[in-house]
Coordinates of C-alpha atoms in Angstrom, one line a residue:
X1 CA 101.0 28.0 162.7
X2 CA 102.2 29.1 159.0
X3 CA 104.8 26.6 157.3
X4 CA 107.7 27.8 155.4
X5 CA 105.6 26.5 152.5
X6 CA 102.8 29.2 153.4
X7 CA 104.9 31.6 154.1
X8 CA 106.8 31.8 150.6
X9 CA 103.3 30.9 149.1
X10 CA 102.0 34.4 150.8
X11 CA 105.2 36.3 150.0
X12 CA 105.2 35.1 146.2
X13 CA 101.4 36.6 146.1
X14 CA 102.3 39.5 147.5
X15 CA 104.9 40.6 145.3
X16 CA 103.0 39.6 142.3
X17 CA 100.2 41.7 143.7
X18 CA 102.6 44.8 143.7
X19 CA 104.1 44.0 140.4
X20 CA 100.6 43.8 138.8
X21 CA 99.7 47.0 140.7
X22 CA 102.7 48.9 139.0
X23 CA 101.8 47.4 135.5
X24 CA 98.5 48.9 135.8
X25 CA 99.6 52.3 136.9
X26 CA 102.1 52.8 134.1
X27 CA 99.8 51.3 131.4
X28 CA 97.0 54.0 132.4
X29 CA 99.6 56.5 132.5
X30 CA 100.5 55.5 128.8
X31 CA 97.1 55.4 127.8
X32 CA 96.5 58.7 129.0
X33 CA 99.3 60.7 127.7
X34 CA 98.2 59.2 124.0
X35 CA 95.1 60.2 124.6
X36 CA 96.6 63.7 125.5
X37 CA 98.6 63.5 122.5
X38 CA 95.9 62.7 120.0
X39 CA 93.4 65.2 121.2
X40 CA 96.3 67.9 120.6
X41 CA 96.5 66.5 117.1
X42 CA 93.2 66.9 116.6
X43 CA 93.3 70.4 117.6
X44 CA 96.0 71.1 115.4
X45 CA 98.1 72.1 118.0
X46 CA 101.6 72.0 118.3
X47 CA 103.4 69.2 120.3
X48 CA 107.1 68.4 121.4
X49 CA 108.4 65.0 121.1
X50 CA 111.6 63.3 122.0
X51 CA 113.3 60.8 119.5
X52 CA 115.3 58.1 120.2
X53 CA 118.4 60.0 120.2
X54 CA 117.2 62.2 122.6
X55 CA 117.1 65.2 120.5
X56 CA 114.1 67.3 120.8
X57 CA 112.2 68.6 118.2
X58 CA 109.0 70.8 117.5
X59 CA 106.1 69.3 115.1
X60 CA 103.6 71.2 113.6
X61 CA 100.5 69.1 113.4
X62 CA 97.7 69.7 110.8
X63 CA 94.1 69.2 111.3
X64 CA 94.4 66.2 108.8
X65 CA 97.3 64.7 111.2
X66 CA 99.8 65.3 109.0
X67 CA 103.1 66.0 110.7
X68 CA 105.5 68.6 109.0
X69 CA 108.5 69.6 110.7
X70 CA 109.0 72.9 111.7
X71 CA 112.2 74.2 109.7
X72 CA 114.0 76.6 112.1
X73 CA 115.6 78.2 108.7
X74 CA 112.2 79.5 107.3
X75 CA 111.8 83.2 107.5
X76 CA 108.9 85.2 106.6
X77 CA 109.3 87.2 103.1
X78 CA 108.7 90.9 104.0
X79 CA 106.4 92.1 101.2
X80 CA 106.7 96.0 100.3
X81 CA 105.4 96.3 97.1
X82 CA 103.2 94.3 94.3
X83 CA 104.1 90.9 95.8
X84 CA 108.0 91.9 96.3
X85 CA 110.4 92.2 98.8
X86 CA 112.5 95.3 98.6
X87 CA 115.4 93.4 97.2
X88 CA 113.2 92.0 94.8
X89 CA 111.6 95.4 93.7
X90 CA 115.1 96.9 93.8
X91 CA 116.3 94.2 91.3
X92 CA 113.3 94.8 89.1
X93 CA 113.8 98.5 88.9
X94 CA 117.7 98.0 87.9
X95 CA 116.6 95.9 84.6
X96 CA 115.4 99.0 83.3
X97 CA 117.9 101.3 84.6
X98 CA 121.1 101.7 82.7
X99 CA 123.9 104.5 82.0
X100 CA 124.6 106.6 84.9
X101 CA 121.6 105.3 86.7
X102 CA 122.8 101.7 86.8
X103 CA 122.6 100.1 90.0
X104 CA 120.2 102.8 91.5
X105 CA 117.0 100.8 91.7
X106 CA 117.4 100.1 95.4
X107 CA 117.5 103.6 96.3
X108 CA 114.6 104.4 93.7
X109 CA 112.5 101.6 95.5
X110 CA 113.3 102.8 98.9
X111 CA 112.7 106.6 98.6
X112 CA 109.4 106.1 96.5
X113 CA 108.0 103.9 99.3
X114 CA 109.3 106.2 102.0
X115 CA 107.5 109.1 100.4
X116 CA 104.1 107.0 99.3
X117 CA 105.0 107.2 95.4
X118 CA 104.5 104.4 92.8
X119 CA 108.4 103.3 92.3
X120 CA 107.1 102.2 88.8
X121 CA 105.7 105.6 87.9
X122 CA 108.9 107.3 89.1
X123 CA 111.2 105.4 87.4
X124 CA 109.2 105.6 84.1
X125 CA 109.1 109.4 84.6
X126 CA 112.8 109.5 84.4
X127 CA 113.3 107.2 81.4
X128 CA 110.8 109.2 79.6
X129 CA 112.6 112.8 80.6
X130 CA 116.4 112.1 80.9
X131 CA 116.6 108.6 79.0
X132 CA 118.6 106.0 81.1
X133 CA 116.9 103.0 79.7
X134 CA 120.0 103.1 77.0
X135 CA 122.3 106.1 77.4
X136 CA 121.2 109.0 80.3
X137 CA 121.2 112.6 79.0
X138 CA 123.8 115.1 79.5
X139 CA 121.1 117.0 82.4
X140 CA 121.9 113.5 84.6
X141 CA 125.4 113.2 83.9
X142 CA 126.4 116.7 84.2
X143 CA 124.1 118.0 86.8
X144 CA 122.7 115.1 88.7
X145 CA 119.2 115.9 87.6
X146 CA 116.8 113.3 87.0
X147 CA 113.5 113.3 85.8
X148 CA 114.2 116.8 84.2
X149 CA 113.5 119.2 87.4
X150 CA 113.3 122.8 87.1
X151 CA 113.7 125.5 89.4
X152 CA 115.9 125.4 92.5
X153 CA 118.6 127.9 93.6
X154 CA 121.6 126.0 92.1
X155 CA 121.0 125.9 88.2
X156 CA 122.4 123.5 85.8
X157 CA 124.7 125.1 83.4
X158 CA 123.3 128.4 84.3
X159 CA 119.9 127.6 82.9
X160 CA 116.2 126.7 83.6
X161 CA 116.9 123.2 85.2
X162 CA 117.9 122.4 88.5
X163 CA 121.4 120.8 89.7
X164 CA 122.2 118.8 92.5
X165 CA 125.5 118.0 94.2
X166 CA 125.2 114.2 93.8
X167 CA 123.6 111.7 91.9
X168 CA 121.8 110.2 95.1
X169 CA 120.5 113.8 96.1
X170 CA 119.2 114.1 92.8
X171 CA 117.2 110.7 92.8
X172 CA 115.9 111.7 96.4
X173 CA 115.0 115.5 95.4
X174 CA 113.3 114.0 92.2
X175 CA 110.7 111.4 94.1
X176 CA 110.3 114.2 96.8
X177 CA 109.4 116.6 94.0
X178 CA 106.7 114.2 93.0
X179 CA 105.4 113.3 96.7
X180 CA 105.2 117.1 97.6
X181 CA 104.0 119.0 94.3
X182 CA 101.7 116.0 93.0
X183 CA 100.6 112.9 95.0
X184 CA 100.1 115.5 97.9
X185 CA 97.4 117.3 95.2
X186 CA 96.0 114.1 94.2
X187 CA 97.9 113.6 90.9
X188 CA 99.1 110.1 91.1
X189 CA 98.6 108.5 87.6
X190 CA 100.5 109.5 84.4
X191 CA 97.2 111.2 82.9
X192 CA 96.8 113.5 86.0
X193 CA 100.7 114.3 86.3
X194 CA 100.8 115.1 82.6
X195 CA 99.3 118.9 82.3
X196 CA 101.6 119.7 84.9
X197 CA 104.5 118.0 84.5
X198 CA 105.0 118.6 80.7
X199 CA 103.7 120.0 77.5
X200 CA 103.2 117.3 75.2
X201 CA 100.0 115.6 75.4
X202 CA 101.3 112.2 74.4
X203 CA 103.4 112.5 77.2
X204 CA 101.3 110.2 79.9
X205 CA 100.7 107.3 77.4
X206 CA 105.0 107.4 76.8
X207 CA 105.1 107.2 80.5
X208 CA 102.7 104.3 80.8
X209 CA 104.7 102.4 78.2
X210 CA 107.6 102.7 80.3
X211 CA 105.7 101.4 83.2
X212 CA 104.4 98.3 81.3
X213 CA 108.2 97.5 80.3
X214 CA 109.2 98.1 83.6
X215 CA 106.8 95.6 85.3
X216 CA 107.3 92.8 82.2
X217 CA 111.4 93.3 83.1

């Protein structure tokens, strides 16, 4: 027959055994989680951790185990032309457009890209043909004709040049003319456009000079 002392010793051993078992299970679980986390780190995966303040954060783990917090405010730049966004391109064009065309860089950029025309080239032709680097010509101010377009059903002051109801329509019409009558026929550079667009043999070099100035602006 077991004495009270023997029962107490047996009970203590039982409790100690269960505690040891629980500690082993917990330790194994911690080691397993650590192993999985280290494996994800080595593979460069994203892992989620919970800080002591219970705030969940997503961390980006690089191959060299450097941890960089993924910023929710970071947005990808939408590059549209020459390493620039549409807004950046518009601002660059605006720096070369003055007088009546001041602030029209966005319309030039957007329309040119939509129609597949080089925006630098489009603006350069306008600067050569109708000014606006400093002061736009009367053709722009009176008839909304940029680039010196001829033809059309509505004439500027009854002459050979075309007139548009609004300046925006004049800009869009000019770029559309380049797209349909030049780009569509493989004429995409000042040198190729020159014989059809202007009689002057130095026209292409002047347009190229403007292109260089626009790029540097």
